[in-house]
Amino acid sequence: MNLHTWNPVILTLVTFIPMAGALLLLLLPRRDRDIRVFSLVISLFTFVLSLHLPVHFHRAQAGFQYEIDRAWIPIPNIHYHLGVDGISMWLVVLTTFLTPLCVLISWKSIDERVKEFFIILLVLETALIGVFVALDLFVFYFFWEATLIPMALLIGMYGHGRKVYAAVKFFMYTMIASVFMLAAILWLYAKVGTFDFVTIQNAIRAGQVGGFASAAQWLFLGFFIAFAVKVPLFPFHTWLPDAHVEAPTAGSVLLAGVLLKMGTYGLLRFNLGLFPEQARANAWWVMILALIGIIYGALVALVQPNMKKLIAYSSISHLGFVVLGIFSFTQAGLDGATYVMLAHGVSTGALFMLAGALYERRHTYEISEYGGLASSLPVYATFFLFVVLASVGLPLLNGFVGEFLVLSGAFQARAVYGILGATGVIWSAGYLLWMYQRVFYGKITKPVNETLPDLDLRERIALLPAMAAALVMGVAPLLWLNAISPAVQTALAPFAQLASKVVGQ
Amino acid sequence: MMTTGAAVIQIMPQGAEYIRILPEIVLSVFGMIIMVLDPLVDERATQKLLGGIALLGSLAAIAATLYQAQFPGFGFWGMVKVDGFSIFFHFLVTAITAVVILSSFEYMAVQRIRAGEYYGLILLGAVGMCLMSSAVELVLIFIALEISSISTYVLAGFRRRAAISSEASLKYFLLGSFATAFFLYGVALMFGATGSTSFSVIGQVLRSGQIPLLAYAGVALMFVGLGFKVAAAPFHVWTPDVYEGAPAPVVGFMSTAPKAAVFAVLLRVMFEINAPGRVGLIWVATALSMTLGNVGALVQQNVKRLLAYSSIAHAGYLLVAFASLPDNGIPAAMFYTASYAAMNVGAFAVVSHIAGSGERYVTLDDYAGLGRRSPLLAATLTIFLLSLIGIPMTGGFFAKFYVFSAALQANLIGLTIIGVLNSAVGAYYYLRIIVVMYMREAREELPATPVSPALGAALAISVAATLYLGLLPGRVLEFASRSAAELLH
């Protein structure tokens, strides 16, 4: 069978198979083991299917691939328009890659309302993939909002501590911010008469949108605020630590691994793609916010007594790199930003899985409760060290490549941004390694920690793929970058023109 | 006043003219059959028998509406007019009636209410509501409004054993009669200003040259009366008390069917006769309704009261369409009434099930742990609530979408901003119900009563309608646009 014939439907399949799985789960009897196995099979199947994307992707070709464009609703003019470029394709694969790991890591820790949990997880997967593949602004907005409900439910139903507070805070922050994006989308629709991303982009570039010049700054801000809350960019970040600390492990993995990337992806796709001039005009303060995020996130992470909160703040710091790279408008910066998105998804996902494994054993995230774990949990300690090093940005592991590219892009944009950004790398080494030291080295301070069981087979199976990915991404970044770079070039095309316009004057 | 030449000569109505009030005839006949049978049959049999007849009646009325669609035109000396617009609202009212009857079976049995007059009144009330949407003459509209109102006054007090229900009924009756008087006064002034009570004549007078000052007063007074019926601020104060006291399925009925009918009247008043002073009047009412409704709902503990305030807010969103331009305002308003009906009837059907005997369980706390107790019911209510919030893929989203884009096209930017901010506030209290259902444990173990097949059917229809309007809104909107164009030309 010729797999190329799948190209027009592959995105639809990848997006909706988890949803179909969730619907089938509804019908399944409440036998927890079967439900877990079934969810694993569905999510693995989705992953395998999504591998079709990079395998058949035309690397040299810019623009969107695997496109499908069908008229859906006549008034308003909404099209079912999906497609991926080199950037969004990898984000889709990241999502499908992390979901089976989430299923595995939740195998035991979720022991009641199991069926609902996996239904929510699979629905969330569909919504996340949808965000990355949608090319119709309306469809995008739908999936964007659709991620909210399952995520809020995951936190609120299966979290711990102040879970309801965290869930509602998460929901309200994102919901209110997205209203501004909706307003901007509606404005564009009113002027262009379509929600189609490509059509709107062309219309804006050709200068055919009436009143665009005066509205552009507001539109830019409308999109920006929705994405900035999601990233989260300082000062919109306060929902994140709460959400992370109270979320169940799988929720944290998807939250840090994929949900935050929706924000940076949005900035890249929509803020840069639709409003290049405004992006350039506003870049100075956005980059300052990103730098504050990098340094502030790292400093706050440094003093966290709670392991999960520490990882949460480290995410704020790492995502600052992504924003820094995006708004440097350089090839290296954007390549790096995309790469950090993927690398952060893998390694922070793994960090949350490890923290979750520890929580299952001791029911606490307090760093002071541990110490000297290296002797009682040798395998766990090794895994943890590997992931910490990947996250810190050790060369030959995944974190290094992206951060290096981002920083060199930031240097090209303005040296001081690069220098300040580079301190972030040092900070991250500081807080992660210090945490590692306090948790694993020294003498065992609490007697309970002596008898903890080490990682079992299931947990190892859940963690090894992430670690393998971290290694391969560090050694052979070109496997990813050769698809990312052409997409970045396309995204940067209007900026090159802008620059030459400035030079010409 | 005579409008068409043919109608002047012809004294006796022709056969086709009866078809133009066929749904009303069908509903009246079935309503009267029920009233007559009620004292004759055994009390235990009334539930199933009379409920079944009522359901049959409403289905027959739906069929009559569809049949009637082939006979557009005026009837009864230009007093009723069958057009796409009236068909739309006839279908809506009769469909709501059918779903409410379905959701009442279980409720009536649980509350041990003698069912006879109940079903009769619902059908007879529906007569008035149907007539409102096809009447194009102010006096007939007044009569139809009274038919519909009087039956809802009685229905509100149907939980005879509960004081709160009688209070609701009395309050509704007193304030409602007061409001109707305003409407009647407005009709009188309009007649004084234009010399006619027929929409087509009034429209001609108001479109040609000088608008008499009396017409402004007439429109304002009519708006007071109609605004009361749709629970728009500042005429909304009765709503929370009445909704709290009235039986839950009745609230589902009276927050949708009569409202849809009154909105139909309001659409004709505002657009067909080109009411003067429309935008200013509506602007104030809609901004107030959205804001007061949402703010009021924030602090409610009783779910019925919460939904009452939410219905005030939704009346506000809907009225935004009335301030817009007619070509897209009318279809937006029609679509909104339909999707609001789907989600609200559904939500109250769930409330009526959970309420239990004597409506004991109506506070937010009683919903705690519902996600665990009855997952399917909780999921159903979640869909309705998400639609009320206006999450995409539900009817509520497109309803808001059409209304606000109509407002934007009319350059009502201030009103749109107020509306959008209000829907963000609204998200909070609907979400609170979802949060309580899924994330809070029940304080006491409440029994999970099984959902009866009839209620299940009612819920399935409401869910299907909510999702249909959210996924494929095209056909309904297209129909609404076509009938709006018909109405205007």
CSV table of N, CA and C in Angstrom, one decimal, chain A residues 4 7 51-66 84-87 89-90 482-484 486-487:
chain,number,residue,atom,x,y,z
A,4,HIS,N,1.7,7.3,0.8
A,4,HIS,CA,1.5,8.7,0.4
A,4,HIS,C,0.1,9.0,0.2
A,7,ASN,N,-1.6,11.0,2.9
A,7,ASN,CA,-1.3,12.4,3.2
A,7,ASN,C,-2.5,13.3,3.5
A,51,LEU,N,4.1,9.4,13.3
A,51,LEU,CA,5.4,9.3,12.7
A,51,LEU,C,5.4,9.3,11.2
A,52,HIS,N,4.2,9.1,10.6
A,52,HIS,CA,4.0,9.3,9.2
A,52,HIS,C,4.5,10.7,8.8
A,53,LEU,N,4.2,11.6,9.7
A,53,LEU,CA,4.5,13.0,9.3
A,53,LEU,C,5.9,13.3,9.0
A,54,PRO,N,6.8,13.1,10.0
A,54,PRO,CA,8.2,13.3,9.7
A,54,PRO,C,8.8,12.4,8.6
A,55,VAL,N,8.3,11.2,8.5
A,55,VAL,CA,8.8,10.2,7.5
A,55,VAL,C,8.5,10.7,6.1
A,56,HIS,N,7.3,11.2,5.8
A,56,HIS,CA,6.9,11.6,4.5
A,56,HIS,C,7.0,13.1,4.2
A,57,PHE,N,7.7,13.8,5.2
A,57,PHE,CA,7.7,15.2,5.1
A,57,PHE,C,8.7,15.6,4.0
A,58,HIS,N,8.4,16.6,3.2
A,58,HIS,CA,9.3,17.1,2.2
A,58,HIS,C,10.2,18.2,2.9
A,59,ARG,N,11.4,17.8,3.2
A,59,ARG,CA,12.1,18.7,4.1
A,59,ARG,C,12.5,20.1,3.4
A,60,ALA,N,12.8,20.0,2.1
A,60,ALA,CA,13.3,21.2,1.5
A,60,ALA,C,12.2,22.2,1.2
A,61,GLN,N,10.9,21.6,1.2
A,61,GLN,CA,9.8,22.4,0.8
A,61,GLN,C,9.3,23.3,1.9
A,62,ALA,N,9.1,24.6,1.6
A,62,ALA,CA,8.6,25.5,2.7
A,62,ALA,C,7.1,25.4,2.6
A,63,GLY,N,6.4,26.1,3.5
A,63,GLY,CA,5.0,26.1,3.5
A,63,GLY,C,4.3,24.9,4.2
A,64,PHE,N,3.0,24.8,4.1
A,64,PHE,CA,2.3,23.8,4.8
A,64,PHE,C,2.2,22.5,4.0
A,65,GLN,N,2.2,21.4,4.7
A,65,GLN,CA,2.1,20.1,4.1
A,65,GLN,C,1.0,19.3,4.7
A,66,TYR,N,0.6,18.2,4.1
A,66,TYR,CA,-0.5,17.4,4.5
A,66,TYR,C,-1.8,18.2,4.7
A,84,VAL,N,0.5,21.2,8.5
A,84,VAL,CA,1.7,21.4,9.3
A,84,VAL,C,2.9,21.9,8.5
A,85,ASP,N,3.7,22.7,9.2
A,85,ASP,CA,5.0,23.0,8.6
A,85,ASP,C,6.1,22.3,9.5
A,86,GLY,N,7.3,22.6,9.2
A,86,GLY,CA,8.4,21.9,10.0
A,86,GLY,C,8.3,22.2,11.5
A,87,ILE,N,7.7,23.3,11.9
A,87,ILE,CA,7.7,23.6,13.3
A,87,ILE,C,6.5,22.9,14.0
A,89,MET,N,4.8,20.4,12.9
A,89,MET,CA,4.9,18.9,12.8
A,89,MET,C,5.6,18.3,14.0
A,90,TRP,N,6.7,18.9,14.4
A,90,TRP,CA,7.4,18.3,15.6
A,90,TRP,C,6.7,18.5,16.9
A,482,ASN,N,16.5,20.1,10.1
A,482,ASN,CA,16.4,20.2,8.7
A,482,ASN,C,15.0,20.4,8.2
A,483,ALA,N,14.0,20.0,9.1
A,483,ALA,CA,12.6,20.3,8.8
A,483,ALA,C,12.2,21.7,9.4
A,484,ILE,N,12.9,22.1,10.5
A,484,ILE,CA,12.5,23.3,11.2
A,484,ILE,C,13.0,24.5,10.4
A,486,PRO,N,13.7,25.4,7.2
A,486,PRO,CA,12.9,26.0,6.1
A,486,PRO,C,11.6,26.7,6.6
A,487,ALA,N,11.0,26.1,7.6
A,487,ALA,CA,9.8,26.8,8.1
A,487,ALA,C,10.1,28.1,8.7
